[in-house]
Short mmCIF file of C-alpha atoms in Angstrom, two decimals:
data_model
loop_
_atom_site.label_atom_id
_atom_site.label_comp_id
_atom_site.label_asym_id
_atom_site.label_seq_id
_atom_site.Cartn_x
_atom_site.Cartn_y
_atom_site.Cartn_z
CA ARG Q 62 -33.85 -15.92 -30.06
CA ARG Q 63 -34.95 -14.67 -26.69
CA LEU Q 64 -31.90 -16.26 -25.09
CA GLU Q 65 -29.57 -14.87 -27.75
CA GLY Q 66 -31.03 -11.41 -27.22
CA ASN Q 67 -30.33 -11.62 -23.51
CA ILE Q 68 -26.75 -12.81 -23.86
CA PRO Q 69 -25.18 -9.34 -24.46
CA ARG Q 70 -27.00 -7.93 -21.45
CA LEU Q 71 -26.05 -10.97 -19.40
CA LEU Q 72 -22.44 -10.67 -20.52
CA THR Q 73 -22.39 -7.02 -19.43
CA MET Q 74 -23.79 -8.02 -16.06
CA LYS Q 75 -21.24 -10.80 -15.68
CA THR Q 76 -18.44 -8.43 -16.66
CA SER Q 77 -19.57 -6.03 -13.96
CA LEU Q 78 -19.71 -8.85 -11.44
CA PHE Q 79 -16.25 -9.96 -12.51
CA PHE Q 80 -14.90 -6.45 -11.92
CA LEU Q 81 -16.54 -6.19 -8.52
CA SER Q 82 -15.28 -9.65 -7.61
CA ALA Q 83 -11.78 -8.65 -8.64
CA ILE Q 84 -11.91 -5.57 -6.44
CA THR Q 85 -13.33 -7.55 -3.54
CA GLY Q 86 -10.92 -10.36 -4.32
CA ALA Q 87 -8.09 -8.00 -3.53
CA SER Q 88 -9.38 -7.99 0.02
CA ALA Q 89 -9.39 -11.77 -0.17
CA PHE Q 90 -5.64 -11.56 0.18
CA ALA Q 91 -5.59 -8.59 2.51
CA PRO Q 92 -6.65 -10.39 5.69
CA ALA Q 93 -8.37 -8.85 8.65
CA ASN Q 94 -7.53 -9.50 12.27
CA GLN Q 95 -8.82 -12.63 13.97
CA VAL Q 96 -10.47 -10.25 16.44
CA SER Q 97 -12.61 -7.54 14.86
CA LYS Q 98 -10.89 -4.17 14.49
CA SER Q 99 -12.09 -1.11 12.65
CA THR Q 100 -8.75 0.65 12.86
CA GLN Q 101 -6.09 0.44 10.19
CA LEU Q 102 -3.05 -1.67 11.04
CA ALA Q 103 0.58 -1.28 10.14
CA ALA Q 104 1.91 -3.39 7.28
CA ALA Q 105 4.15 -5.34 9.67
CA GLU Q 106 1.09 -6.35 11.67
CA LEU Q 107 -0.86 -7.28 8.56
CA ASP Q 108 1.79 -9.80 7.56
CA SER Q 109 1.11 -11.84 10.71
CA LEU Q 110 -2.65 -12.04 10.32
CA ARG Q 111 -4.78 -14.96 9.18
CA GLY Q 112 -4.64 -15.67 5.48
CA VAL Q 113 -1.05 -14.64 4.77
CA GLY Q 114 0.80 -17.73 3.59
CA PRO Q 115 2.85 -19.42 0.89
CA GLU Q 116 0.21 -18.64 -1.74
CA THR Q 117 1.03 -14.94 -1.40
CA GLY Q 118 4.74 -15.30 -0.73
CA GLY Q 119 4.26 -14.80 2.99
CA LYS Q 120 3.14 -11.23 2.41
CA VAL Q 121 -0.14 -9.35 2.12
CA TYR Q 122 -1.40 -9.39 -1.46
CA ASP Q 123 -3.36 -6.20 -1.95
CA PRO Q 124 -2.42 -4.67 -5.34
CA PHE Q 125 -5.33 -2.20 -5.29
CA GLY Q 126 -4.65 -0.95 -1.78
CA VAL Q 127 -8.13 -1.92 -0.64
CA ALA Q 128 -6.96 -2.29 2.96
CA ASP Q 129 -6.38 1.48 3.02
CA MET Q 130 -9.89 2.24 1.81
CA ALA Q 131 -12.09 0.39 4.30
CA PRO Q 132 -11.97 -1.13 7.80
CA LEU Q 133 -10.28 -4.50 7.74
CA ASP Q 134 -13.06 -6.26 9.61
CA HIS Q 135 -15.50 -5.11 6.92
CA LEU Q 136 -13.21 -6.47 4.20
CA ARG Q 137 -12.93 -9.80 5.96
CA LYS Q 138 -16.70 -10.07 6.28
CA ALA Q 139 -17.11 -9.29 2.58
CA GLU Q 140 -14.40 -11.77 1.65
CA LEU Q 141 -15.95 -14.60 3.64
CA ALA Q 142 -19.44 -13.83 2.33
CA ASN Q 143 -18.15 -13.90 -1.25
CA GLY Q 144 -16.09 -17.01 -0.62
CA ARG Q 145 -18.99 -18.91 0.91
CA SER Q 146 -21.26 -17.86 -1.96
CA ALA Q 147 -18.60 -18.91 -4.45
CA MET Q 148 -18.28 -22.35 -2.86
CA LEU Q 149 -22.03 -22.86 -3.24
CA ALA Q 150 -21.96 -21.42 -6.77
CA THR Q 151 -19.14 -23.75 -7.80
CA VAL Q 152 -21.07 -26.77 -6.55
CA GLY Q 153 -24.18 -25.45 -8.30
CA TRP Q 154 -22.25 -25.09 -11.56
CA VAL Q 155 -20.83 -28.62 -11.48
CA PHE Q 156 -23.54 -30.71 -9.83
CA PRO Q 157 -26.22 -30.49 -12.56
CA LYS Q 158 -23.64 -31.77 -15.05
CA ILE Q 159 -23.39 -34.93 -12.96
CA TRP Q 160 -26.98 -35.39 -11.85
CA ALA Q 161 -30.20 -33.50 -12.48
CA PHE Q 162 -33.81 -33.92 -11.41
CA PRO Q 163 -35.70 -35.87 -14.07
CA ASP Q 164 -38.65 -34.11 -15.69
CA GLY Q 165 -37.95 -30.90 -13.82
CA PRO Q 166 -39.12 -27.42 -14.86
CA ILE Q 167 -35.62 -26.57 -16.15
CA SER Q 168 -34.85 -28.17 -19.48
CA THR Q 169 -31.09 -27.56 -19.54
CA THR Q 170 -27.99 -28.21 -17.47
CA ASP Q 171 -26.32 -25.16 -18.95
CA PRO Q 172 -25.88 -22.91 -15.87
CA ILE Q 173 -26.39 -19.61 -17.70
CA LYS Q 174 -29.42 -20.79 -19.68
CA ALA Q 175 -30.84 -22.33 -16.51
CA HIS Q 176 -30.76 -18.91 -14.83
CA LEU Q 177 -32.73 -17.45 -17.73
CA GLU Q 178 -35.31 -20.25 -17.49
CA ALA Q 179 -35.79 -19.81 -13.75
CA ASP Q 180 -39.22 -18.64 -12.72
CA ASN Q 181 -39.49 -15.24 -11.01
CA GLN Q 182 -40.83 -16.86 -7.86
CA TRP Q 183 -37.56 -18.77 -7.50
CA TRP Q 184 -35.64 -15.53 -7.52
CA ALA Q 185 -38.06 -14.12 -4.95
CA GLN Q 186 -37.49 -17.14 -2.71
CA PHE Q 187 -33.74 -16.78 -3.13
CA ILE Q 188 -33.83 -13.10 -2.14
CA VAL Q 189 -35.95 -13.90 0.92
CA PHE Q 190 -33.55 -16.71 1.88
CA CYS Q 191 -30.55 -14.36 1.62
CA ALA Q 192 -32.37 -11.74 3.69
CA VAL Q 193 -33.09 -14.30 6.42
CA ILE Q 194 -29.44 -15.37 6.53
CA GLU Q 195 -28.29 -11.76 6.74
CA GLY Q 196 -30.81 -11.15 9.52
CA ILE Q 197 -29.49 -14.13 11.48
CA LYS Q 198 -25.93 -12.85 11.05
CA LEU Q 199 -26.87 -9.35 12.20
CA ARG Q 200 -28.76 -10.61 15.23
CA GLY Q 201 -25.89 -12.90 16.18
CA GLU Q 202 -23.37 -10.09 15.86
CA MET Q 203 -25.50 -7.87 18.09
CA GLU Q 204 -25.48 -10.69 20.63
CA GLY Q 205 -21.68 -10.73 20.63
CA LYS Q 206 -21.31 -13.78 18.40
CA SER Q 207 -19.15 -14.09 15.30
CA TYR Q 208 -19.62 -15.34 11.74
CA THR Q 209 -16.04 -14.65 10.66
CA GLY Q 210 -14.20 -17.31 12.65
CA GLU Q 211 -13.19 -15.29 15.69
CA ILE Q 212 -11.88 -17.98 18.00
CA ASP Q 213 -12.78 -16.16 21.21
CA LYS Q 214 -16.47 -15.88 20.33
CA GLU Q 215 -19.43 -18.16 19.91
CA ALA Q 216 -20.35 -18.84 16.29
CA VAL Q 217 -23.54 -17.30 14.92
CA LEU Q 218 -24.36 -20.53 13.09
CA ASP Q 219 -23.09 -23.82 14.47
CA TRP Q 220 -25.65 -26.41 13.37
CA THR Q 221 -23.71 -29.45 14.63
CA GLY Q 222 -22.17 -27.84 17.71
CA ARG Q 223 -18.73 -28.75 16.37
CA TRP Q 224 -17.27 -25.25 16.67
CA ALA Q 225 -18.10 -25.07 20.37
CA LYS Q 226 -16.23 -28.33 21.00
CA MET Q 227 -12.99 -27.23 19.31
CA ASN Q 228 -10.00 -25.81 21.11
CA ASP Q 229 -8.47 -22.52 19.94
CA GLN Q 230 -5.96 -24.17 17.60
CA GLN Q 231 -8.62 -26.31 15.97
CA LYS Q 232 -10.82 -23.23 15.48
CA GLU Q 233 -7.94 -21.35 13.90
CA ASP Q 234 -7.20 -24.25 11.56
CA MET Q 235 -10.85 -24.56 10.54
CA ALA Q 236 -11.22 -20.82 9.96
CA LEU Q 237 -8.09 -20.79 7.79
CA LYS Q 238 -9.37 -23.76 5.76
CA GLU Q 239 -12.66 -21.99 5.11
CA LEU Q 240 -10.84 -18.82 4.11
CA LYS Q 241 -8.58 -20.60 1.63
CA ASN Q 242 -11.37 -22.77 0.23
CA GLY Q 243 -13.45 -19.63 -0.30
CA ARG Q 244 -10.60 -17.93 -2.14
CA LEU Q 245 -10.10 -20.98 -4.33
CA ALA Q 246 -13.84 -21.15 -5.05
CA MET Q 247 -13.94 -17.48 -6.10
CA MET Q 248 -11.14 -18.06 -8.58
CA GLY Q 249 -12.68 -21.36 -9.74
CA TRP Q 250 -16.14 -19.87 -10.32
CA LEU Q 251 -14.70 -16.92 -12.23
CA GLY Q 252 -12.78 -19.47 -14.31
CA PHE Q 253 -16.00 -21.32 -15.14
CA VAL Q 254 -17.71 -18.07 -16.18
CA ALA Q 255 -14.77 -16.85 -18.23
CA ASN Q 256 -14.45 -20.18 -20.01
CA TYR Q 257 -18.20 -20.20 -20.72
CA PHE Q 258 -18.08 -16.91 -22.61
CA ILE Q 259 -14.53 -17.36 -23.95
CA PRO Q 260 -14.09 -21.10 -24.58
CA GLY Q 261 -10.57 -22.31 -23.96
CA SER Q 262 -9.61 -19.28 -21.90
CA CYS Q 263 -9.28 -21.36 -18.73
CA PRO Q 264 -8.25 -24.99 -18.08
CA VAL Q 265 -11.80 -26.22 -17.50
CA PRO Q 266 -12.73 -29.89 -18.11
CA PRO Q 267 -14.88 -30.48 -21.21
CA GLY Q 268 -18.58 -30.09 -20.55
CA PHE Q 269 -18.17 -27.64 -17.68
#
């Protein structure tokens, strides 16, 4: 009963997140420059920037005109942050269906119910973790580093040292792969959520 009582509130929250993701997702197809710029660019210049490809017909896809509302470098940072989060969220949605810790504190593999069963201290740890990551990003940016794939800068996080060993073309290819994987993950995660609340609304495999 407690879970059922929380579902309407949770649905409202998810609907809000969906709307915000859709707005931010518009910037997912309105790419920023490979070198940070806070100025607005002409449409002709936008068409040559990272992220424009066959998926969008070789043109900028920005139906809401988000690129006219905010600096492009800010939109790219938001897009990558959402894409990276979505990649982790997609793995987190699928993985427990394949393998779960035996005798753990969570009694379900249902991703929504699992969130409701999570202890408050887990959420506190998650918030602290996110704050630490954001702090590392901010410090790195102040040091002249980049966390958005700028090929002429040192990466803020490069655990394996692989980025530093790449040439410019390899860096560009890797940054584009991350961008497209993040976009795909955002759409995939939203598909999982939509199909959860509206079964059959998306082509999701049974059990997911």
